[in-house]
Coordinates of C-alpha atoms in Angstrom, one line a residue:
Chain T
M1 CA 9.6 -53.6 50.1
S2 CA 6.3 -55.6 50.7
G3 CA 7.1 -58.1 54.0
I4 CA 10.6 -58.9 54.0
P5 CA 12.4 -56.5 56.3
L6 CA 15.4 -54.2 55.2
N7 CA 17.6 -56.3 57.9
Y8 CA 17.5 -59.6 56.1
F9 CA 18.6 -58.4 52.8
V10 CA 21.8 -56.8 54.5
F11 CA 22.6 -59.7 56.8
L12 CA 22.2 -61.7 53.5
S13 CA 24.5 -59.7 51.5
A14 CA 27.4 -59.3 54.4
I15 CA 27.5 -63.2 54.5
L16 CA 27.9 -63.4 51.2
F17 CA 30.5 -60.6 51.1
T18 CA 32.2 -62.7 53.9
I19 CA 32.0 -65.7 52.0
G20 CA 33.7 -63.9 49.2
V21 CA 36.7 -62.7 51.5
V22 CA 37.4 -65.6 53.1
G23 CA 37.5 -67.6 49.5
V24 CA 40.1 -64.9 48.3
L25 CA 42.2 -65.7 51.6
T26 CA 42.0 -69.5 51.6
R27 CA 41.7 -70.7 47.7
R28 CA 45.1 -71.1 45.9
N29 CA 43.6 -71.0 42.2
A30 CA 43.7 -67.6 40.7
I31 CA 40.6 -68.2 38.7
I32 CA 38.8 -69.4 42.1
V33 CA 40.2 -66.5 43.7
F34 CA 38.8 -64.3 41.1
M35 CA 35.2 -65.7 41.3
C36 CA 35.4 -65.0 44.9
I37 CA 35.9 -61.4 44.1
E38 CA 32.9 -61.6 41.8
L39 CA 31.0 -62.9 44.4
M40 CA 31.6 -59.7 47.1
L41 CA 31.1 -57.5 44.1
N42 CA 27.5 -59.3 43.5
S43 CA 26.7 -59.0 47.2
V44 CA 27.3 -55.5 47.2
N45 CA 24.8 -55.3 44.3
L46 CA 22.1 -57.0 46.1
S47 CA 22.8 -54.4 49.1
L48 CA 22.7 -51.4 46.9
V49 CA 19.3 -52.6 45.1
A50 CA 17.7 -53.6 48.5
F51 CA 18.8 -50.0 50.1
S52 CA 17.3 -48.7 46.7
A53 CA 14.2 -49.8 47.2
F54 CA 14.1 -49.0 51.1
H55 CA 15.4 -45.3 50.3
G56 CA 12.6 -45.3 47.3
N57 CA 15.4 -43.7 45.3
T58 CA 17.2 -44.9 42.1
R59 CA 20.7 -44.1 42.9
G60 CA 21.4 -47.1 44.5
Q61 CA 20.1 -49.1 41.1
I62 CA 22.0 -46.9 38.9
L63 CA 25.3 -47.7 40.7
V64 CA 24.5 -51.4 40.3
F65 CA 24.3 -50.9 36.7
F66 CA 28.2 -49.5 36.8
V67 CA 29.3 -51.9 39.1
M68 CA 28.0 -54.6 36.5
A69 CA 29.9 -52.8 33.7
V70 CA 32.9 -52.5 35.5
A71 CA 33.1 -56.1 36.8
A72 CA 32.7 -57.2 33.0
A73 CA 35.8 -55.0 32.0
E74 CA 37.4 -56.1 35.1
A75 CA 36.7 -59.9 34.1
A76 CA 37.8 -59.4 30.2
V77 CA 41.2 -57.8 31.7
G78 CA 41.6 -60.2 34.6
L79 CA 41.3 -63.5 32.5
A80 CA 43.5 -62.0 30.0
I81 CA 46.3 -61.6 32.6
I82 CA 45.4 -65.1 33.9
I83 CA 46.0 -66.6 30.4
A84 CA 49.5 -64.5 29.5
L85 CA 50.6 -66.0 32.8
F86 CA 49.5 -69.7 32.0
R87 CA 51.3 -69.2 28.9
N88 CA 54.6 -68.5 30.3
K89 CA 54.4 -70.8 33.4
Q90 CA 51.9 -73.2 32.8
T91 CA 50.0 -72.9 36.1
V92 CA 47.3 -70.6 37.9
N93 CA 48.2 -71.7 41.5
I94 CA 49.3 -68.6 43.1
D95 CA 51.5 -70.6 45.4
E96 CA 53.5 -71.2 42.6
I97 CA 53.6 -67.5 41.4
N98 CA 56.5 -66.6 43.5
I99 CA 59.3 -65.4 41.5
M100 CA 59.1 -62.3 44.0
K101 CA 58.0 -63.3 47.5
W102 CA 54.6 -62.2 48.4
Chain R
M1 CA 21.4 -27.4 24.9
D2 CA 23.0 -24.4 26.1
F3 CA 23.0 -25.4 29.9
L4 CA 24.7 -28.7 29.0
G5 CA 27.2 -26.9 26.8
S6 CA 28.5 -24.8 29.6
E7 CA 28.5 -27.9 31.7
L8 CA 30.8 -29.4 29.1
L9 CA 33.1 -26.2 29.1
A10 CA 33.3 -26.5 33.1
I11 CA 34.9 -30.1 33.0
A12 CA 37.1 -29.2 30.1
P13 CA 40.1 -30.8 31.8
V14 CA 38.7 -34.1 31.9
L15 CA 37.2 -33.8 28.5
S16 CA 40.2 -33.0 26.9
V17 CA 42.4 -36.1 27.8
T18 CA 39.4 -38.2 26.9
I19 CA 38.9 -36.7 23.5
L20 CA 42.8 -37.2 23.2
S21 CA 42.5 -40.8 24.6
L22 CA 39.9 -41.3 21.7
L23 CA 41.9 -39.8 19.3
V24 CA 44.9 -42.4 20.0
L25 CA 42.6 -45.0 19.8
V26 CA 41.4 -44.0 16.6
V27 CA 44.9 -43.8 15.5
E28 CA 45.9 -47.0 16.7
S29 CA 43.2 -48.9 15.1
L30 CA 43.6 -47.3 11.8
V31 CA 47.3 -46.7 11.0
T32 CA 49.9 -49.4 10.7
D33 CA 53.0 -48.8 12.4
S34 CA 51.3 -46.6 14.6
E35 CA 53.3 -46.4 17.7
K36 CA 55.5 -43.1 16.5
I37 CA 52.2 -41.2 15.7
S38 CA 50.3 -42.3 18.9
Y39 CA 53.6 -40.7 20.8
W40 CA 53.7 -37.7 19.2
V41 CA 49.9 -37.3 19.4
S42 CA 50.3 -38.1 23.2
V43 CA 53.1 -35.7 24.0
F44 CA 51.2 -32.7 22.3
G45 CA 48.1 -33.6 23.4
L46 CA 48.8 -33.6 27.0
L47 CA 50.9 -30.3 26.8
I48 CA 47.3 -29.0 25.6
C49 CA 45.3 -30.9 28.2
G50 CA 48.0 -29.4 30.9
A51 CA 47.3 -25.8 29.8
I52 CA 43.6 -26.5 29.7
S53 CA 43.8 -27.6 33.4
I54 CA 45.9 -24.5 34.5
S55 CA 43.4 -22.2 32.9
T56 CA 40.4 -23.7 34.7
L57 CA 41.9 -23.3 38.2
D58 CA 40.1 -20.3 39.2
L59 CA 36.6 -21.9 38.5
T60 CA 34.3 -23.2 41.2
G61 CA 31.0 -24.9 41.8
N62 CA 29.8 -28.4 40.7
V63 CA 28.0 -29.5 37.5
F64 CA 26.1 -32.7 36.2
N65 CA 23.8 -32.5 39.1
H66 CA 26.1 -32.7 41.9
M67 CA 28.1 -35.1 40.2
V68 CA 31.7 -33.5 39.2
N69 CA 33.3 -30.5 40.9
V70 CA 34.6 -27.6 38.7
G71 CA 38.0 -26.2 39.1
G72 CA 40.2 -25.5 41.6
Y73 CA 41.2 -28.7 43.7
G74 CA 40.4 -30.9 40.9
S75 CA 42.2 -28.8 38.3
L76 CA 45.4 -28.6 40.3
F77 CA 45.0 -32.6 40.5
A78 CA 44.9 -32.5 36.8
T79 CA 47.5 -30.5 36.3
L80 CA 49.7 -32.8 38.3
F81 CA 48.4 -35.8 36.6
T82 CA 48.7 -34.7 32.8
T83 CA 52.4 -33.6 34.2
A84 CA 53.1 -37.1 35.5
A85 CA 51.6 -38.7 32.5
L86 CA 53.7 -36.5 30.1
L87 CA 56.8 -37.1 31.9
T88 CA 56.1 -41.0 31.9
V89 CA 55.3 -41.0 28.0
V90 CA 58.5 -39.2 27.1
L91 CA 60.5 -41.5 29.5
S92 CA 58.8 -44.7 28.5
R93 CA 59.9 -44.4 24.5
D94 CA 63.3 -45.2 24.9
Y95 CA 62.5 -47.7 27.7
L96 CA 59.8 -49.6 25.6
R97 CA 62.1 -49.9 22.4
K98 CA 65.0 -51.4 24.9
E99 CA 62.8 -54.1 26.0
H100 CA 61.2 -54.7 22.6
V101 CA 57.7 -53.9 23.7
S102 CA 57.4 -50.9 22.0
F103 CA 53.3 -50.7 21.1
G104 CA 51.3 -47.8 20.7
E105 CA 48.8 -49.2 22.8
F106 CA 51.0 -48.2 26.1
Y107 CA 50.4 -44.4 25.5
L108 CA 46.7 -44.9 25.3
L109 CA 46.5 -46.8 28.3
I110 CA 48.2 -44.4 30.0
L111 CA 46.0 -41.6 28.7
F112 CA 42.7 -43.5 29.9
S113 CA 44.1 -44.1 33.6
T114 CA 45.0 -40.4 33.5
V115 CA 41.3 -39.7 32.7
G116 CA 40.2 -41.9 35.4
M117 CA 42.8 -40.1 38.1
M118 CA 41.3 -36.8 37.1
L119 CA 37.7 -38.0 37.5
M120 CA 38.8 -39.1 41.3
A121 CA 40.1 -35.6 41.6
A122 CA 37.1 -33.8 40.6
A123 CA 34.4 -36.2 42.0
A124 CA 31.5 -34.7 44.2
D125 CA 29.8 -38.3 44.3
L126 CA 31.0 -41.6 45.3
I127 CA 29.8 -43.1 42.3
I128 CA 32.5 -40.9 40.5
I129 CA 35.0 -41.7 42.8
F130 CA 34.5 -45.6 41.9
L131 CA 34.3 -45.1 38.2
G132 CA 37.4 -43.1 38.3
L133 CA 39.3 -45.4 40.4
E134 CA 38.2 -48.3 38.3
L135 CA 39.2 -46.7 35.2
M136 CA 42.3 -46.0 36.4
S137 CA 43.2 -49.4 38.0
I138 CA 41.9 -51.3 35.1
C139 CA 44.6 -49.4 32.9
L140 CA 47.2 -49.9 35.4
Y141 CA 46.7 -53.9 35.6
V142 CA 47.2 -53.7 31.5
L143 CA 50.2 -51.6 32.1
A144 CA 51.7 -53.6 35.0
G145 CA 51.4 -56.9 32.9
F146 CA 52.8 -55.0 29.6
M147 CA 55.8 -57.2 29.1
R148 CA 53.8 -59.8 28.5
K149 CA 56.3 -62.5 27.5
R150 CA 58.4 -62.0 31.0
S151 CA 57.2 -64.0 33.9
I152 CA 58.1 -61.2 36.6
S153 CA 55.7 -58.8 34.6
N154 CA 52.8 -61.4 34.6
E155 CA 53.2 -62.0 38.1
A156 CA 53.0 -58.2 39.1
A157 CA 50.2 -58.1 36.9
L158 CA 48.1 -60.9 38.4
K159 CA 49.2 -60.0 42.1
Y160 CA 48.3 -56.1 41.3
F161 CA 44.7 -57.2 39.3
L162 CA 43.5 -60.0 42.4
L163 CA 44.5 -57.6 45.3
G164 CA 43.3 -54.5 43.7
A165 CA 39.9 -55.9 42.6
F166 CA 39.7 -57.1 46.3
A167 CA 40.5 -53.8 47.8
T168 CA 37.5 -52.6 45.3
G169 CA 35.0 -55.0 46.8
F170 CA 35.9 -52.9 50.1
L171 CA 35.3 -49.9 48.8
L172 CA 32.3 -50.7 47.1
F173 CA 30.8 -52.2 50.2
G174 CA 31.6 -49.1 51.9
I175 CA 30.0 -47.0 49.4
A176 CA 26.9 -49.3 49.8
L177 CA 26.6 -48.9 53.5
L178 CA 27.3 -45.4 53.3
Y179 CA 24.1 -45.1 50.9
G180 CA 22.1 -47.3 53.0
A181 CA 22.8 -45.0 56.2
A182 CA 22.8 -41.8 54.1
G183 CA 20.2 -42.5 51.8
T184 CA 22.4 -40.4 48.8
T185 CA 26.0 -41.0 47.7
N186 CA 26.8 -37.3 47.4
I187 CA 29.9 -36.3 49.7
S188 CA 29.0 -33.0 50.8
Y189 CA 25.4 -34.1 51.9
I190 CA 27.0 -37.1 54.0
V191 CA 29.7 -34.7 55.3
E192 CA 26.9 -32.2 56.2
N193 CA 24.8 -34.5 58.1
Y194 CA 27.5 -36.3 59.8
G195 CA 26.1 -35.2 63.1
K196 CA 22.8 -37.0 62.3
L197 CA 24.3 -39.9 60.6
A198 CA 27.0 -40.6 63.3
A199 CA 24.3 -42.4 65.3
S200 CA 24.0 -45.1 62.6
P201 CA 26.3 -48.2 62.9
L202 CA 26.0 -48.8 59.2
F203 CA 27.6 -45.4 58.5
W204 CA 30.6 -46.1 60.7
V205 CA 31.0 -49.8 59.3
G206 CA 30.8 -48.2 55.8
L207 CA 33.4 -45.4 56.4
G208 CA 35.7 -48.0 57.9
L209 CA 35.6 -50.1 55.0
L210 CA 36.0 -46.9 52.7
M211 CA 39.3 -46.6 54.6
V212 CA 40.4 -49.9 54.3
G213 CA 39.8 -49.3 50.2
F214 CA 41.4 -46.2 50.3
A215 CA 44.4 -47.3 52.6
F216 CA 44.9 -50.2 50.2
K217 CA 45.3 -48.1 47.0
V218 CA 47.5 -45.5 48.7
G219 CA 49.7 -48.5 50.2
G220 CA 49.5 -47.9 53.7
V221 CA 50.5 -50.6 56.3
P222 CA 48.9 -53.1 56.7
F223 CA 47.4 -52.9 53.2
H224 CA 50.7 -52.6 51.6
M225 CA 51.6 -55.9 50.8
W226 CA 51.1 -55.6 46.8
I227 CA 53.2 -52.5 46.5
P228 CA 57.1 -54.0 46.4
D229 CA 55.9 -56.8 44.1
V230 CA 53.9 -54.6 41.9
Y231 CA 56.7 -51.9 41.3
Q232 CA 59.5 -54.5 41.0
G233 CA 57.6 -56.6 38.2
S234 CA 56.1 -53.7 36.2
P235 CA 57.7 -51.8 33.7
T236 CA 59.9 -49.3 35.2
T237 CA 58.6 -46.4 34.2
V238 CA 54.8 -47.9 34.8
S239 CA 56.0 -47.9 38.4
G240 CA 56.7 -44.6 38.3
F241 CA 53.6 -43.4 37.3
M242 CA 52.1 -45.9 39.8
A243 CA 54.1 -44.6 42.6
T244 CA 53.2 -41.0 41.6
G245 CA 50.1 -40.9 39.5
A246 CA 47.9 -43.2 41.1
K247 CA 48.8 -42.5 44.6
A248 CA 48.1 -39.0 44.2
A249 CA 44.6 -40.1 42.7
A250 CA 43.9 -42.1 45.5
F251 CA 44.9 -39.5 48.0
S252 CA 42.7 -36.8 46.1
A253 CA 39.9 -39.0 46.7
F254 CA 40.8 -39.8 50.3
I255 CA 41.0 -36.2 51.3
L256 CA 37.9 -35.5 49.5
V257 CA 35.9 -37.9 51.8
F258 CA 37.8 -38.0 54.9
A259 CA 39.4 -34.4 55.6
H260 CA 36.4 -32.5 56.4
Q261 CA 36.1 -30.0 59.5
E262 CA 32.9 -31.9 60.4
F263 CA 35.2 -34.8 61.2
E264 CA 37.3 -32.8 63.8
S265 CA 35.2 -34.1 66.3
G266 CA 35.2 -37.7 65.1
E267 CA 38.3 -38.9 66.6
K268 CA 37.7 -42.4 65.7
V269 CA 38.8 -41.7 62.1
H270 CA 41.9 -39.5 62.9
T271 CA 43.0 -42.0 65.4
A272 CA 42.8 -44.9 62.9
L273 CA 44.6 -42.7 60.5
A274 CA 47.4 -42.0 63.0
F275 CA 48.2 -45.6 63.5
I276 CA 48.0 -46.6 59.7
A277 CA 50.3 -43.6 59.0
A278 CA 52.9 -44.7 62.1
A279 CA 52.8 -48.4 60.6
S280 CA 53.6 -47.4 57.1
M281 CA 56.3 -45.0 57.9
I282 CA 58.0 -47.8 60.4
V283 CA 57.8 -50.9 58.0
G284 CA 58.5 -48.9 54.9
N285 CA 61.6 -47.1 56.0
I286 CA 63.0 -50.2 58.0
V287 CA 62.3 -52.9 55.3
A288 CA 63.8 -50.8 52.6
I289 CA 67.2 -50.6 54.6
S290 CA 67.6 -54.6 53.8
Q291 CA 66.9 -54.4 50.2
S292 CA 69.4 -55.1 47.3
N293 CA 67.2 -54.3 44.4
V294 CA 66.8 -50.4 43.9
K295 CA 63.6 -50.8 42.6
R296 CA 62.1 -52.7 45.2
M297 CA 63.8 -50.3 47.5
L298 CA 62.0 -47.5 45.9
A299 CA 59.1 -49.1 46.4
Y300 CA 59.3 -49.8 50.4
S301 CA 60.1 -45.8 50.1
S302 CA 56.7 -45.2 48.9
I303 CA 55.3 -47.0 51.3
A304 CA 57.1 -44.9 53.8
H305 CA 56.0 -41.4 51.8
A306 CA 52.5 -42.7 52.0
G307 CA 52.8 -42.7 56.0
Y308 CA 54.1 -39.1 55.9
M309 CA 51.2 -38.1 53.9
L310 CA 48.6 -40.2 56.1
A311 CA 50.1 -38.0 58.9
G312 CA 49.0 -34.9 57.2
L313 CA 45.5 -36.7 56.6
A314 CA 45.4 -37.6 60.5
A315 CA 46.0 -34.2 61.4
G316 CA 42.7 -33.3 59.9
N317 CA 43.3 -29.8 59.9
Q318 CA 43.8 -26.9 57.1
L319 CA 47.7 -27.2 57.4
G320 CA 47.5 -30.8 57.2
R321 CA 45.4 -30.6 53.9
T322 CA 47.9 -28.0 52.3
G323 CA 50.6 -29.9 53.4
I324 CA 49.2 -33.2 51.5
L325 CA 48.8 -31.4 48.5
F326 CA 52.5 -29.8 48.5
Y327 CA 54.0 -33.4 49.6
L328 CA 52.2 -34.9 46.4
V329 CA 53.3 -32.3 43.8
T330 CA 57.0 -32.5 44.8
Y331 CA 56.6 -36.5 45.3
T332 CA 55.6 -36.7 41.9
F333 CA 58.7 -34.9 40.5
M334 CA 61.2 -36.8 42.7
N335 CA 59.6 -40.2 42.4
I336 CA 58.9 -40.2 38.5
G337 CA 62.8 -38.7 38.3
A338 CA 64.3 -41.4 40.2
F339 CA 62.3 -44.3 38.4
G340 CA 63.4 -42.4 35.4
V341 CA 66.8 -42.6 36.0
L342 CA 66.4 -46.4 36.9
S343 CA 64.7 -46.7 33.6
V344 CA 67.6 -45.3 31.7
L345 CA 70.3 -47.1 33.3
E346 CA 68.4 -50.6 33.0
R347 CA 69.2 -52.9 30.6
E348 CA 67.2 -55.8 29.3
E349 CA 65.9 -58.5 31.6
E350 CA 65.9 -56.8 34.9
K351 CA 69.7 -56.2 34.7
N352 CA 71.6 -53.2 36.2
L353 CA 69.0 -52.8 39.0
T354 CA 70.7 -53.7 42.0
F355 CA 73.0 -51.4 44.3
D356 CA 76.0 -52.9 43.4
D357 CA 75.4 -51.9 39.7
Y358 CA 75.4 -48.5 40.5
A359 CA 79.2 -48.4 41.6
G360 CA 81.1 -45.9 39.6
L361 CA 78.5 -44.3 38.3
G362 CA 79.7 -40.9 39.3
T363 CA 82.9 -41.3 37.3
K364 CA 81.1 -42.9 34.2
R365 CA 78.0 -41.0 34.0
P366 CA 78.5 -37.7 35.9
F367 CA 75.3 -36.0 34.9
L368 CA 73.1 -38.9 35.7
A369 CA 74.4 -39.4 38.9
A370 CA 74.1 -36.1 39.6
L371 CA 70.2 -36.3 38.9
M372 CA 70.1 -39.3 41.0
S373 CA 71.8 -37.7 43.8
I374 CA 68.9 -35.1 43.7
F375 CA 66.2 -37.0 43.9
M376 CA 67.6 -39.2 46.4
L377 CA 68.5 -36.3 48.8
S378 CA 65.1 -34.9 48.0
L379 CA 63.5 -38.2 49.0
A380 CA 65.5 -38.5 52.1
G381 CA 64.1 -34.7 53.2
I382 CA 67.5 -32.9 53.3
P383 CA 67.2 -29.1 52.6
P384 CA 67.2 -27.4 50.3
F385 CA 65.4 -29.6 48.3
A386 CA 61.7 -30.3 47.9
G387 CA 61.3 -33.0 49.8
F388 CA 62.2 -31.5 53.2
F389 CA 59.1 -28.7 52.7
G390 CA 57.2 -31.7 52.2
K391 CA 57.9 -33.4 55.5
Y392 CA 58.1 -30.1 57.5
Y393 CA 54.5 -28.9 56.5
V394 CA 52.8 -32.5 57.1
F395 CA 54.9 -32.8 60.6
V396 CA 54.2 -29.3 61.4
A397 CA 50.2 -30.1 60.8
A398 CA 50.5 -33.2 62.7
I399 CA 52.1 -31.1 65.9
N400 CA 48.9 -28.8 65.7
A401 CA 46.7 -31.2 65.8
H402 CA 48.5 -32.8 69.1
L403 CA 49.9 -35.9 67.3
T404 CA 53.2 -35.3 68.8
W405 CA 53.9 -39.0 68.9
L406 CA 53.5 -39.5 65.4
V407 CA 55.6 -37.0 64.5
I408 CA 58.4 -38.3 66.8
V409 CA 57.9 -41.5 64.9
G410 CA 58.1 -39.7 61.6
V411 CA 61.0 -37.9 62.3
L412 CA 63.0 -40.9 63.6
T413 CA 62.0 -43.1 60.8
S414 CA 63.0 -40.4 58.5
V415 CA 66.4 -40.3 60.1
I416 CA 66.8 -44.2 59.2
S417 CA 65.7 -43.6 55.5
V418 CA 68.5 -41.2 55.1
Y419 CA 71.0 -44.3 55.4
Y420 CA 69.4 -46.1 52.4
Y421 CA 68.8 -43.1 50.0
L422 CA 72.6 -42.0 50.9
R423 CA 74.0 -45.5 50.6
L424 CA 72.9 -45.2 46.8
V425 CA 74.6 -41.9 46.8
M426 CA 77.8 -43.3 48.3
M427 CA 77.5 -46.2 45.9
M428 CA 77.9 -43.9 42.8
Y429 CA 80.7 -41.5 44.0
F430 CA 82.9 -43.6 46.4
Q431 CA 82.9 -47.4 44.7
E432 CA 84.4 -48.3 41.7
S433 CA 83.4 -51.2 39.4
E434 CA 84.3 -53.1 36.0
L435 CA 80.4 -52.6 34.9
Q436 CA 80.2 -50.4 31.9
F437 CA 77.4 -48.1 31.3
T438 CA 77.6 -48.4 27.4
Q439 CA 73.9 -47.8 26.1
P440 CA 73.5 -44.0 25.2
S441 CA 70.4 -42.5 26.7
S442 CA 68.2 -40.1 24.5
V443 CA 68.2 -36.4 24.6
S444 CA 64.6 -36.4 25.5
S445 CA 64.6 -38.6 28.6
L446 CA 67.7 -36.5 29.7
A447 CA 65.8 -33.4 29.1
V448 CA 62.4 -34.9 31.2
L449 CA 64.8 -35.8 34.1
T450 CA 66.3 -32.5 34.4
I451 CA 63.1 -30.8 34.3
A452 CA 62.1 -33.0 37.4
A453 CA 65.3 -32.3 38.8
L454 CA 64.8 -28.4 38.4
A455 CA 61.2 -29.0 39.6
V456 CA 62.6 -30.5 42.7
V457 CA 65.3 -27.5 43.5
E458 CA 62.7 -24.9 42.4
I459 CA 60.0 -26.0 44.6
G460 CA 62.8 -26.5 47.4
V461 CA 64.0 -23.3 47.3
F462 CA 61.0 -21.3 46.6
P463 CA 58.3 -23.4 48.3
S464 CA 55.8 -20.5 48.3
S465 CA 55.3 -20.8 44.5
I466 CA 53.4 -24.1 44.9
L467 CA 52.2 -23.1 48.2
S468 CA 50.5 -20.0 47.3
L469 CA 48.8 -21.8 44.5
I470 CA 47.4 -24.6 47.0
N471 CA 46.4 -21.9 49.4
N472 CA 43.8 -20.2 46.9
L473 CA 41.8 -23.4 46.8
Y474 CA 40.6 -23.3 50.4

């Protein structure tokens, strides 16, 4: 942790996380919503790596690998769901996906 | 090597279900027309796994460098999850055939999500909770959209996926901040050093985010918005599995992180939990009244039941923890039973699911109607059925913790809930309709439903049978 204080990393990851949350809540395209969720996960990875270096143990970095693997699995399933939906409805706009009320 | 061997033996419940899942995976990829083989392998495998879980109940300690707890609490939940999975697998077979989606992958996904649930209950580390949660959730996303030609199932899967992944983000950020504050992700270390860590704002923000993530997974208000849609759109037996297994798994992790003696001075945590509990009971029960679709009604009722269990967690005492475990056991049987009856009576394209469709069931299908009445009375919390004692223990715990206002809310809302549960019973016995319930139901489904109903009655009449098992854990 030469030079850059821990606070900077924490604030940056908090800002990225917030951008992700706001994106999930405001965007209407299912794929963009999903990209915002990925942004949230990556901001967590950033803070985990920073904490890991700060504490001087590798636990955080190990968790980052798990998070990346899980995010990849989640992406595969999520995109498959979106494709199945698109085949039936010809749309990925979550405002039009409303057979049941939200 | 010897050391590793004994550790592997210690996590036998998780390991056995993992091996079973891989076995079914191999069957699926090598055998053509594999549905039948996968089904029987899953049923017998789960029976064996259940027996293994029971046999590890007396073990204690943790293995793999403080990553996984052995025996006791985890084994009790492992037994519960294998039971839920077994009942779901048997009930699903007829249902999948009826809906023309009878593929062996279904059983595979149920088994893998069961592994995830068991890991959550056995976790000694936040990393394991995260991995178990994701293993369970990703399988459930697929299961929710299993009827992929049908829009309502797609919609349920998409909503579950987007909101589930969103909640995972919060949970994970909470874990990251707790790690930042404590320098480790070990749960018992964090709990033991609570006094020291409580000074750090990072710790509180992390704990709060973790609570949001868990509240979302158990379906507590205001994080409940996905539950009605997902339960309504998913295949009916999967809804039953989500409402019992997935909810019990989320609660098991919730208890692991939040229900500790050390936190009892932490008023903030318990106040927040009490408010979530009260809101869940009120919203779940009141909105359930206005539903005309029975599946959606059960979804709102499951929000209310999450509220009752959260009341036990908010109490934060010994009795509260025992109460939640007891409640989860009873709730698993009665809710899988209720969703099971729905799945037996349901016809293709989501038909036969409204209250009106149940009119006259008491004369046409007396046995199914009797089973459904048992489940409904138990869900309503009417003695001598099991649901009554679940509520009783949780509310007593809350009174002991001086949360009298919460108990008043709980009792009033459960009086409200009697209205919509009994409305279904009234429909079945005191209304007539032209509708015919012609399709036969298989012996295996009826047998499973009977077992669930017997369990509800047995636990209701002899609550000490389960209670002594739970008390041995602490």
